[in-house]
Short mmCIF file of C-alpha atoms in Angstrom, two decimals:
data_model
loop_
_atom_site.label_atom_id
_atom_site.label_comp_id
_atom_site.label_asym_id
_atom_site.label_seq_id
_atom_site.Cartn_x
_atom_site.Cartn_y
_atom_site.Cartn_z
CA MET P 1 9.13 8.39 25.60
CA ILE P 2 10.14 5.65 28.03
CA TYR P 3 8.16 2.42 28.20
CA THR P 4 8.50 -0.67 30.36
CA LEU P 5 7.34 -4.26 29.93
CA GLU P 6 6.36 -6.05 33.12
CA GLY P 7 5.39 -9.71 33.08
CA HIS P 8 5.81 -10.07 29.30
CA ASP P 9 8.14 -9.35 26.40
CA LEU P 10 5.64 -8.25 23.73
CA LYS P 11 7.79 -5.30 22.72
CA HIS P 12 6.45 -5.04 19.17
CA ALA P 13 2.83 -4.84 20.36
CA VAL P 14 3.56 -1.95 22.72
CA GLU P 15 5.72 -0.05 20.24
CA GLU P 16 3.23 -0.52 17.41
CA MET P 17 0.38 0.94 19.45
CA LEU P 18 2.46 3.82 20.82
CA PHE P 19 3.67 4.75 17.32
CA HIS P 20 0.07 4.52 16.07
CA LEU P 21 -1.16 6.93 18.75
CA LEU P 22 1.96 9.12 19.08
CA PRO P 23 3.72 8.99 15.70
CA THR P 24 6.21 11.75 16.54
CA VAL P 25 7.64 10.22 19.70
CA THR P 26 11.00 8.53 20.03
CA LEU P 27 10.59 5.34 22.05
CA ALA P 28 13.11 3.83 24.43
CA ARG P 29 12.61 0.72 26.53
CA ALA P 30 13.77 0.94 30.13
CA ASP P 31 13.66 -1.10 33.33
CA ALA P 32 11.81 1.64 35.19
CA VAL P 33 10.02 4.87 34.37
CA GLY P 34 11.33 8.26 35.44
CA GLU P 35 10.68 11.87 34.56
CA GLY P 36 8.83 12.96 31.43
CA ASP P 37 6.38 10.91 29.39
CA TRP P 38 6.22 7.18 30.00
CA CYS P 39 4.07 4.09 29.63
CA ARG P 40 4.06 0.89 31.69
CA SER P 41 2.60 -2.29 30.17
CA LEU P 42 1.84 -5.11 32.61
CA LEU P 43 0.60 -8.64 31.96
CA SER P 44 -0.15 -11.59 34.20
CA GLU P 45 -1.88 -14.96 33.94
CA GLN P 46 -3.65 -16.94 36.65
CA ASP P 47 -6.34 -19.65 36.70
CA GLY P 48 -6.81 -19.60 32.91
CA GLU P 49 -7.23 -15.84 32.71
CA ALA P 50 -4.87 -13.16 31.43
CA VAL P 51 -4.95 -9.69 32.97
CA GLY P 52 -3.46 -6.76 31.11
CA ARG P 53 -2.83 -3.32 32.54
CA ALA P 54 -1.27 -0.15 31.23
CA ILE P 55 -0.40 3.12 32.94
CA ALA P 56 0.55 6.13 30.81
CA CYS P 57 1.83 9.51 31.90
CA ILE P 58 1.81 12.11 29.12
CA GLY P 59 2.17 15.82 29.68
CA GLY P 60 2.00 15.28 33.42
CA VAL P 61 -1.41 13.55 33.23
CA THR P 62 -1.64 9.86 34.21
CA HIS P 63 -4.26 7.35 33.07
CA GLU P 64 -4.57 3.66 33.87
CA SER P 65 -6.47 0.86 32.11
CA ALA P 66 -7.10 -2.85 32.65
CA ARG P 67 -8.65 -5.69 30.65
CA ARG P 68 -9.11 -9.43 31.13
CA ALA P 69 -9.31 -12.33 28.67
CA PRO P 70 -9.76 -16.13 29.08
CA VAL P 71 -6.77 -18.13 27.80
CA ALA P 72 -7.33 -21.62 29.20
CA GLY P 73 -6.93 -24.35 26.58
CA LEU P 74 -5.85 -22.08 23.76
CA ALA P 75 -3.38 -23.31 21.15
CA PRO P 76 0.01 -21.53 21.27
CA LEU P 77 -0.62 -19.21 18.32
CA GLU P 78 -4.10 -18.25 19.51
CA HIS P 79 -2.77 -17.77 23.04
CA LYS P 80 -0.14 -15.33 21.80
CA ARG P 81 -2.72 -13.52 19.66
CA VAL P 82 -5.00 -12.97 22.67
CA LEU P 83 -2.13 -11.71 24.83
CA THR P 84 -0.91 -9.40 22.06
CA GLU P 85 -4.35 -7.87 21.63
CA LEU P 86 -4.72 -7.49 25.39
CA VAL P 87 -1.43 -5.60 25.60
CA LYS P 88 -2.23 -3.36 22.64
CA MET P 89 -5.75 -2.53 23.81
CA THR P 90 -4.70 -1.63 27.35
CA VAL P 91 -2.02 0.70 25.99
CA TYR P 92 -4.67 2.22 23.70
CA ASP P 93 -7.08 2.70 26.60
CA ALA P 94 -4.41 4.38 28.74
CA VAL P 95 -3.06 6.74 26.07
CA VAL P 96 -6.19 7.86 24.19
CA PRO P 97 -7.52 10.05 27.05
CA THR P 98 -4.37 12.17 26.71
CA LEU P 99 -5.02 12.91 23.02
CA ALA P 100 -6.98 15.86 21.67
CA GLN P 101 -9.18 13.34 19.85
CA PRO P 102 -9.03 9.59 19.23
CA PRO P 103 -7.66 8.35 15.88
CA VAL P 104 -10.28 7.74 13.20
CA TRP P 105 -8.97 4.18 12.84
CA GLY P 106 -9.37 3.53 16.55
CA SER P 107 -7.01 0.83 17.77
CA LEU P 108 -6.41 -0.71 14.33
CA THR P 109 -2.71 -0.65 13.50
CA GLY P 110 -2.72 -2.97 10.48
CA VAL P 111 -2.27 -1.77 6.91
CA ARG P 112 -5.10 -3.88 5.46
CA PRO P 113 -8.37 -3.11 7.29
CA ALA P 114 -10.51 -4.45 4.42
CA LYS P 115 -8.74 -7.80 4.70
CA LEU P 116 -9.74 -7.91 8.37
CA ALA P 117 -13.36 -7.07 7.51
CA ARG P 118 -13.41 -9.64 4.72
CA GLY P 119 -12.25 -12.29 7.17
CA LEU P 120 -15.08 -11.42 9.56
CA ILE P 121 -17.66 -11.70 6.79
CA GLU P 122 -16.22 -14.95 5.42
CA ARG P 123 -16.41 -16.45 8.92
CA GLY P 124 -20.14 -15.83 9.05
CA MET P 125 -20.84 -12.23 9.98
CA SER P 126 -23.15 -10.10 7.88
CA ARG P 127 -21.73 -6.86 6.55
CA GLY P 128 -23.70 -4.99 9.19
CA GLU P 129 -22.33 -7.20 11.97
CA ALA P 130 -18.78 -6.77 10.65
CA ALA P 131 -19.27 -3.01 10.62
CA GLU P 132 -20.57 -3.06 14.18
CA TYR P 133 -17.56 -5.15 15.25
CA LEU P 134 -15.13 -2.65 13.72
CA ARG P 135 -16.86 0.22 15.49
CA GLY P 136 -17.44 -1.50 18.83
CA HIS P 137 -14.32 -3.63 19.21
CA PHE P 138 -11.69 -1.49 17.49
CA TYR P 139 -13.38 1.96 17.81
CA VAL P 140 -13.09 2.67 14.08
CA SER P 141 -15.05 5.79 13.11
CA PRO P 142 -18.33 5.33 11.19
CA ALA P 143 -16.88 6.93 8.02
CA ARG P 144 -13.80 4.67 7.99
CA THR P 145 -15.94 1.66 8.80
CA ALA P 146 -18.07 2.39 5.75
CA LEU P 147 -14.95 2.68 3.55
CA THR P 148 -13.66 -0.61 4.91
CA ILE P 149 -16.86 -2.57 4.35
CA ARG P 150 -17.23 -1.28 0.79
CA ALA P 151 -13.62 -2.18 -0.02
CA ALA P 152 -14.11 -5.63 1.53
CA ALA P 153 -17.23 -6.18 -0.59
CA THR P 154 -15.33 -5.26 -3.77
CA ALA P 155 -12.52 -7.64 -2.82
CA MET P 156 -14.95 -10.49 -2.26
CA GLU P 157 -16.55 -9.93 -5.65
CA LEU P 158 -13.20 -9.96 -7.46
CA ASP P 159 -11.97 -12.93 -5.44
CA ARG P 160 -14.71 -15.05 -7.00
CA GLU P 161 -13.29 -14.31 -10.46
CA ILE P 162 -9.87 -15.82 -9.75
CA GLY P 163 -9.24 -19.34 -11.00
CA GLU P 164 -7.04 -21.90 -9.28
CA ASN P 165 -4.12 -21.28 -11.67
CA ASP P 166 -4.51 -17.53 -12.17
CA ILE P 167 -1.63 -15.27 -11.18
CA SER P 168 -0.65 -11.63 -11.65
CA LEU P 169 2.64 -10.01 -12.65
CA TYR P 170 4.37 -6.91 -11.35
CA VAL P 171 7.27 -5.39 -13.30
CA GLY P 172 9.37 -2.71 -11.60
CA ILE P 173 11.23 0.13 -13.33
CA PRO P 174 13.11 1.93 -10.51
CA PHE P 175 14.07 5.09 -12.38
CA CYS P 176 12.64 8.62 -12.34
CA PRO P 177 13.61 11.91 -14.00
CA SER P 178 13.96 13.46 -10.53
CA ARG P 179 13.22 12.44 -6.96
CA CYS P 180 10.22 13.92 -5.18
CA TYR P 181 10.97 15.12 -1.66
CA TYR P 182 8.44 12.78 -0.03
CA CYS P 183 9.43 9.65 -1.99
CA SER P 184 10.66 6.55 -0.15
CA PHE P 185 10.42 4.09 -3.04
CA VAL P 186 13.53 2.44 -4.37
CA SER P 187 14.08 4.70 -7.36
CA SER P 188 17.08 6.38 -8.95
CA THR P 189 17.19 9.61 -10.90
CA THR P 190 18.34 9.43 -14.48
CA ALA P 191 21.04 11.99 -13.65
CA GLN P 192 22.53 9.62 -11.08
CA SER P 193 21.83 6.21 -12.57
CA GLY P 194 20.84 6.72 -16.18
CA HIS P 195 23.86 4.65 -17.25
CA LEU P 196 22.26 1.63 -15.51
CA ILE P 197 19.04 1.68 -17.52
CA GLU P 198 20.31 -0.41 -20.45
CA PRO P 199 22.02 -3.13 -18.35
CA TYR P 200 18.99 -3.10 -16.05
CA LEU P 201 16.71 -3.67 -19.01
CA ASP P 202 18.97 -6.48 -20.24
CA THR P 203 18.69 -8.20 -16.86
CA LEU P 204 14.95 -7.59 -16.63
CA CYS P 205 14.31 -9.08 -20.06
CA ARG P 206 16.30 -12.15 -19.05
CA GLU P 207 14.27 -12.46 -15.85
CA ILE P 208 11.07 -12.16 -17.89
CA GLU P 209 12.14 -15.02 -20.16
CA GLU P 210 13.13 -17.28 -17.25
CA THR P 211 10.03 -16.49 -15.20
CA ALA P 212 7.70 -17.04 -18.18
CA ALA P 213 9.24 -20.48 -18.69
CA LEU P 214 8.50 -21.34 -15.04
CA VAL P 215 4.93 -20.05 -15.38
CA ARG P 216 4.35 -22.28 -18.43
CA GLU P 217 5.89 -25.26 -16.66
CA ALA P 218 3.65 -24.70 -13.63
CA GLY P 219 0.53 -24.35 -15.77
CA LYS P 220 -0.29 -20.87 -14.49
CA ARG P 221 -2.24 -18.17 -16.35
CA VAL P 222 -1.53 -14.45 -16.18
CA GLN P 223 -4.66 -12.53 -15.21
CA SER P 224 -3.24 -9.02 -14.77
CA VAL P 225 0.01 -7.13 -15.36
CA TYR P 226 1.14 -4.00 -13.54
CA ILE P 227 4.29 -2.13 -14.58
CA GLY P 228 5.26 0.29 -11.82
CA GLY P 229 8.27 2.08 -10.42
CA GLY P 230 9.76 4.55 -10.13
CA THR P 231 8.34 5.84 -13.36
CA PRO P 232 8.25 3.27 -16.18
CA THR P 233 7.86 5.98 -18.82
CA THR P 234 11.31 7.23 -17.82
CA LEU P 235 12.37 4.64 -20.41
CA ASP P 236 12.60 6.07 -23.91
CA GLU P 237 10.22 4.85 -26.60
CA GLN P 238 12.63 2.21 -27.92
CA GLN P 239 13.38 0.84 -24.44
CA LEU P 240 9.72 0.79 -23.52
CA THR P 241 8.84 -1.05 -26.72
CA ARG P 242 11.55 -3.62 -26.07
CA LEU P 243 10.21 -4.30 -22.58
CA LEU P 244 6.61 -4.64 -23.76
CA LYS P 245 7.55 -6.95 -26.65
CA THR P 246 9.62 -9.15 -24.36
CA LEU P 247 6.64 -9.56 -22.05
CA GLU P 248 4.26 -10.30 -24.93
CA GLN P 249 6.60 -12.80 -26.62
CA ASN P 250 7.22 -14.81 -23.46
CA PHE P 251 3.97 -14.78 -21.50
CA ASP P 252 0.57 -15.96 -22.70
CA PHE P 253 -1.66 -12.91 -22.38
CA SER P 254 -4.71 -14.53 -24.01
CA ARG P 255 -6.54 -14.58 -20.63
CA LEU P 256 -5.39 -11.13 -19.55
CA ARG P 257 -8.15 -9.02 -17.99
CA GLU P 258 -6.07 -5.95 -17.11
CA TYR P 259 -2.77 -4.39 -18.19
CA THR P 260 -1.60 -1.29 -16.32
CA VAL P 261 1.43 0.95 -16.73
CA GLU P 262 2.32 3.71 -14.28
CA ALA P 263 3.00 6.56 -16.68
CA GLY P 264 2.99 8.64 -13.52
CA ARG P 265 5.01 11.75 -14.19
CA PRO P 266 3.53 13.84 -17.02
CA ASP P 267 7.02 15.12 -17.84
CA THR P 268 7.88 11.59 -19.05
CA ILE P 269 4.78 11.11 -21.20
CA THR P 270 4.87 11.56 -24.97
CA PRO P 271 2.40 10.62 -27.72
CA GLY P 272 4.92 8.10 -29.05
CA LYS P 273 5.17 6.29 -25.71
CA LEU P 274 1.41 6.27 -25.27
CA HIS P 275 0.91 4.76 -28.72
CA ALA P 276 3.58 2.15 -27.95
CA LEU P 277 1.67 1.20 -24.80
CA ARG P 278 -1.64 0.92 -26.63
CA ALA P 279 -0.05 -1.12 -29.44
CA ALA P 280 1.18 -3.60 -26.83
CA GLY P 281 -2.31 -4.03 -25.37
CA VAL P 282 -1.95 -1.81 -22.31
CA GLY P 283 -5.43 -0.62 -21.36
CA ARG P 284 -4.89 1.31 -18.14
CA VAL P 285 -2.39 4.07 -17.34
CA SER P 286 -1.75 6.30 -14.37
CA ILE P 287 -1.11 10.01 -14.87
CA ASN P 288 -0.31 11.29 -11.41
CA PRO P 289 -0.35 15.02 -10.69
CA GLN P 290 -0.22 14.66 -6.85
CA SER P 291 -1.41 18.29 -6.90
CA MET P 292 -2.79 20.65 -9.52
CA ASP P 293 -1.24 23.65 -7.76
CA ASP P 294 2.04 24.77 -9.36
CA LYS P 295 3.43 26.12 -6.09
CA VAL P 296 2.88 22.80 -4.36
CA LEU P 297 4.43 20.91 -7.28
CA ALA P 298 7.54 23.08 -7.07
CA ALA P 299 7.73 22.61 -3.31
CA ILE P 300 7.76 18.80 -3.56
CA GLY P 301 10.40 18.65 -6.30
CA ARG P 302 8.19 17.97 -9.29
CA ARG P 303 9.58 19.20 -12.59
CA HIS P 304 6.26 19.78 -14.27
CA ALA P 305 3.31 22.12 -14.01
CA ALA P 306 -0.42 21.46 -13.75
CA ALA P 307 -0.73 22.31 -17.44
CA ASP P 308 1.51 19.34 -18.25
CA VAL P 309 -0.93 17.04 -16.47
CA LEU P 310 -3.79 18.33 -18.61
CA ARG P 311 -1.70 17.89 -21.75
CA ALA P 312 -0.70 14.31 -20.85
CA TYR P 313 -4.28 13.40 -19.96
CA ASP P 314 -5.57 14.69 -23.29
CA GLU P 315 -2.84 12.80 -25.16
CA ALA P 316 -3.76 9.57 -23.32
CA ARG P 317 -7.39 9.93 -24.33
CA GLN P 318 -6.37 10.63 -27.93
CA ALA P 319 -4.20 7.50 -27.86
CA GLY P 320 -7.29 5.44 -27.00
CA PHE P 321 -7.01 4.81 -23.27
CA ASP P 322 -10.40 4.32 -21.65
CA ALA P 323 -9.05 3.53 -18.18
CA ILE P 324 -6.96 6.28 -16.58
CA ASN P 325 -5.98 6.63 -12.93
CA MET P 326 -4.81 9.88 -11.35
CA ASP P 327 -3.09 10.07 -7.93
CA VAL P 328 -3.20 12.96 -5.48
CA ILE P 329 -1.59 13.32 -2.04
CA ALA P 330 -3.19 15.03 0.95
CA GLY P 331 -0.81 16.79 3.30
CA LEU P 332 1.88 18.04 0.91
CA ALA P 333 3.95 21.08 1.87
CA GLY P 334 2.24 24.30 0.90
CA ASP P 335 -1.11 22.69 0.20
CA THR P 336 -4.26 23.81 1.98
CA ALA P 337 -7.72 22.32 2.31
CA GLU P 338 -8.90 24.90 -0.24
CA THR P 339 -6.19 24.24 -2.86
CA PHE P 340 -6.54 20.49 -2.37
CA ALA P 341 -10.28 20.80 -2.99
CA GLN P 342 -9.50 22.68 -6.21
CA THR P 343 -7.24 19.80 -7.28
CA ILE P 344 -10.05 17.30 -6.67
CA ASP P 345 -12.53 19.49 -8.55
CA THR P 346 -10.14 19.72 -11.52
CA LEU P 347 -9.69 15.95 -11.63
CA THR P 348 -13.39 15.13 -11.31
CA GLY P 349 -13.94 17.60 -14.15
CA LEU P 350 -11.58 15.54 -16.29
CA ALA P 351 -13.51 12.41 -15.25
CA PRO P 352 -10.76 9.75 -15.18
CA GLU P 353 -11.99 6.27 -14.36
CA ASN P 354 -9.94 6.08 -11.15
CA ILE P 355 -8.74 8.71 -8.67
CA THR P 356 -6.48 7.54 -5.85
CA VAL P 357 -6.26 9.77 -2.79
CA HIS P 358 -3.12 9.18 -0.75
CA THR P 359 -2.17 10.65 2.61
CA LEU P 360 1.40 11.90 2.91
CA ALA P 361 3.58 9.32 4.65
CA ILE P 362 6.89 10.45 6.10
CA LYS P 363 9.42 7.61 5.99
CA ARG P 364 13.08 7.28 6.74
CA GLY P 365 13.87 6.84 3.05
CA ALA P 366 12.35 10.19 2.09
CA ASP P 367 14.08 13.57 1.99
CA LEU P 368 11.13 15.10 3.87
CA THR P 369 11.38 13.77 7.43
CA ASP P 370 9.64 16.25 9.70
CA LYS P 371 7.12 13.89 11.31
CA ALA P 372 6.09 16.52 13.86
CA ALA P 373 5.10 18.94 11.10
CA ALA P 374 3.10 16.20 9.38
CA SER P 375 1.32 15.33 12.61
CA ALA P 376 0.46 19.00 13.21
CA GLN P 377 -1.39 18.99 9.90
CA ARG P 378 -3.92 16.50 11.22
CA GLU P 379 -6.90 18.84 11.11
CA THR P 380 -6.01 20.13 7.66
CA VAL P 381 -5.53 16.64 6.27
CA SER P 382 -8.80 15.54 7.84
CA ARG P 383 -10.60 18.37 6.03
CA MET P 384 -8.84 17.45 2.79
CA LEU P 385 -9.88 13.80 2.97
CA ASP P 386 -13.43 14.49 4.09
CA GLY P 387 -13.87 17.06 1.34
CA ALA P 388 -12.42 14.69 -1.26
CA SER P 389 -14.70 11.87 -0.12
CA HIS P 390 -17.78 14.08 -0.47
CA ALA P 391 -16.72 15.51 -3.84
CA LEU P 392 -15.82 12.11 -5.30
CA GLN P 393 -19.04 10.45 -4.20
CA THR P 394 -21.02 13.39 -5.55
CA ALA P 395 -19.21 12.93 -8.88
CA GLY P 396 -20.18 9.24 -9.02
CA TYR P 397 -17.03 7.60 -7.65
CA GLY P 398 -16.99 4.88 -5.01
CA PRO P 399 -14.15 3.46 -2.87
CA TYR P 400 -12.85 0.11 -4.10
CA TYR P 401 -9.62 -0.47 -2.18
CA LEU P 402 -7.75 1.10 0.71
CA TYR P 403 -4.61 0.63 2.72
CA ARG P 404 -2.74 2.36 5.51
CA GLN P 405 0.91 3.18 6.16
CA LYS P 406 2.90 4.10 9.22
CA PHE P 407 3.56 7.77 9.81
CA THR P 408 0.77 9.08 7.60
CA ALA P 409 -0.20 12.64 8.44
CA GLY P 410 -2.92 12.31 11.09
CA GLY P 411 -2.91 8.49 10.93
CA PHE P 412 -5.25 8.41 7.95
CA GLU P 413 -5.36 6.17 4.86
CA ASN P 414 -4.99 5.83 1.10
CA VAL P 415 -8.16 5.13 -0.88
CA GLY P 416 -8.70 4.15 -4.48
CA TRP P 417 -11.90 5.64 -5.90
CA CYS P 418 -13.45 4.50 -9.17
CA LYS P 419 -16.41 4.88 -11.43
CA PRO P 420 -18.72 1.82 -11.34
CA GLY P 421 -17.16 -1.23 -12.99
CA THR P 422 -13.67 0.28 -13.40
CA GLU P 423 -11.92 -1.16 -10.34
CA CYS P 424 -8.21 -1.88 -10.76
CA PHE P 425 -8.06 -5.66 -10.34
CA TYR P 426 -4.33 -5.71 -9.58
CA ASN P 427 -4.60 -3.12 -6.81
CA VAL P 428 -7.26 -5.15 -5.04
CA THR P 429 -5.58 -8.53 -5.35
CA MET P 430 -2.21 -7.10 -4.31
CA MET P 431 -3.60 -5.39 -1.22
CA GLU P 432 -5.97 -8.18 -0.17
CA GLU P 433 -3.35 -10.90 -0.75
CA PHE P 434 -5.64 -13.53 -2.23
CA GLN P 435 -3.68 -14.24 -5.43
CA THR P 436 -0.12 -15.25 -6.25
CA ILE P 437 1.87 -12.31 -7.64
CA LEU P 438 5.25 -12.71 -9.31
CA SER P 439 7.35 -9.55 -9.16
CA LEU P 440 10.09 -8.87 -11.68
CA GLY P 441 12.77 -6.21 -11.35
CA ALA P 442 14.74 -4.60 -8.54
CA GLY P 443 12.98 -4.59 -5.19
CA GLY P 444 10.28 -6.99 -6.38
CA VAL P 445 8.55 -9.06 -3.70
CA SER P 446 6.86 -12.18 -5.10
CA LYS P 447 4.12 -13.85 -3.07
CA ARG P 448 2.66 -17.31 -3.42
CA VAL P 449 -0.81 -17.43 -1.89
CA ASP P 450 -2.41 -20.74 -0.95
CA ARG P 451 -6.03 -19.92 -1.70
CA ASP P 452 -7.30 -22.78 0.47
CA THR P 453 -5.43 -21.86 3.65
CA GLY P 454 -4.44 -18.23 3.04
CA TRP P 455 -0.81 -19.13 3.74
CA ILE P 456 1.64 -16.74 2.06
CA GLU P 457 5.26 -17.36 1.10
CA ARG P 458 7.54 -14.63 -0.21
CA THR P 459 10.77 -14.24 -2.10
CA ASN P 460 12.60 -10.95 -2.70
CA ASN P 461 14.68 -9.67 -5.58
CA PRO P 462 17.73 -7.53 -4.73
CA LYS P 463 16.60 -4.07 -3.73
CA TYR P 464 18.78 -1.74 -5.80
CA PRO P 465 19.37 -1.67 -9.59
CA LEU P 466 23.09 -2.44 -9.46
CA GLU P 467 22.61 -5.32 -7.00
CA TYR P 468 19.81 -6.62 -9.20
CA ILE P 469 22.00 -6.53 -12.32
CA ARG P 470 24.77 -8.41 -10.52
CA ALA P 471 22.29 -11.09 -9.39
CA ALA P 472 21.11 -11.92 -12.92
CA ASP P 473 22.12 -15.59 -12.71
CA ARG P 474 19.98 -16.38 -9.66
CA LEU P 475 16.85 -14.24 -10.06
CA ALA P 476 14.64 -17.17 -11.10
CA ASN P 477 15.60 -19.38 -8.13
CA GLY P 478 13.17 -17.85 -5.65
CA LYS P 479 10.28 -17.96 -8.09
CA ARG P 480 10.94 -21.62 -8.86
CA LYS P 481 10.62 -22.38 -5.14
CA LEU P 482 7.33 -20.49 -5.00
CA LEU P 483 5.82 -22.15 -8.07
CA PHE P 484 7.16 -25.62 -7.25
CA PRO P 485 7.20 -25.73 -3.43
CA ARG P 486 7.48 -29.53 -3.22
CA GLN P 487 10.51 -29.91 -5.48
#
């Protein structure tokens, strides 16, 4: 699809909205439109007023839109924000009439809708007024508005429980027994990179020791720990125990409210590993089937069956875990609304504390890259998510956090559901960005959050295991700058 910018250079705003509405298109900027599908974005300013226009031609049908906004006297950042929204909304208005139906998230393109809603409420709106704003200003559907407001309310409750010096930790283990076809995370199979696990663990333990020293020096307290991946339980029992002991010996966990490990793949879970986790104080684990249909599991590259999920879940309960999360994905190859509903029914029958419902996201890093096929599943995925929402609420679960990703099938969302009082604290604080999080391991992104201003600073670890191992001598530098910004 060709697009032009006339009177402005807000390329990202136009592309973001076009990708949101037409996720399968390939965009190309040009000086003028020609044959085929195209979109023109125009912007002008005169006498303290900005005028935005957009003209879109899709499938031979042309629509035009226009909006105005006052800009006189605005500070530079606010001025740019108003112009950006004007450009995005006029493109939305011009393109939506060409769609079979508008997106359920309306014109919202951000990944954190609850953060937006929370900001509206904190600036003085009631929850009802914030909901009306989401529906009226951004055209968010009533069902997604309700999800957003409930997630925002949960975030605000947990935000009040964070002290000035409280932080959270993320520890990444980027190894898996095999790679799922849809996966875009930085993870390596043990067949390819198993020889890196020991040197990786050596480097990680060193980073733990150095980071813990900085945390003590800065007077910070660890409030939650999340060990993710990859699949952390790809480590054998001895390696897992070493990691857990290194964390415990270096950080003060006396104020810890939550300790989560992504056990994830049931084919990596053993009673010995589960008991090692419990002995180290881990209270929450994820056992992620993605589907309880064996044909779907085979189609996505999983090397386990639904029966293995049931076995791993039972072993986790026997080991003493009273907080278990289970992930599923809507939109997987071979899945139907009926088989997905059976998966949800099986999981609610098990009654884990948390069930997270993801929507398949097709990214460049994944083996599965047919975005057109994913988009064509929109109606099926919609039925899956609506059915899951009804079934989960009927079973006593409520939504506690949500986020969105680009290229999700149908433009939907990922929602964490929980039984009352079992919200995952780390998930909320990570997504809502109201607490400093230090990330250890390859690909880790640490964030320092100024709780007074909301300002966020980041530092990244090297992305891949081998690069991370080679960077061992400088891993603590970025975290020192975050914890001691004035030094």
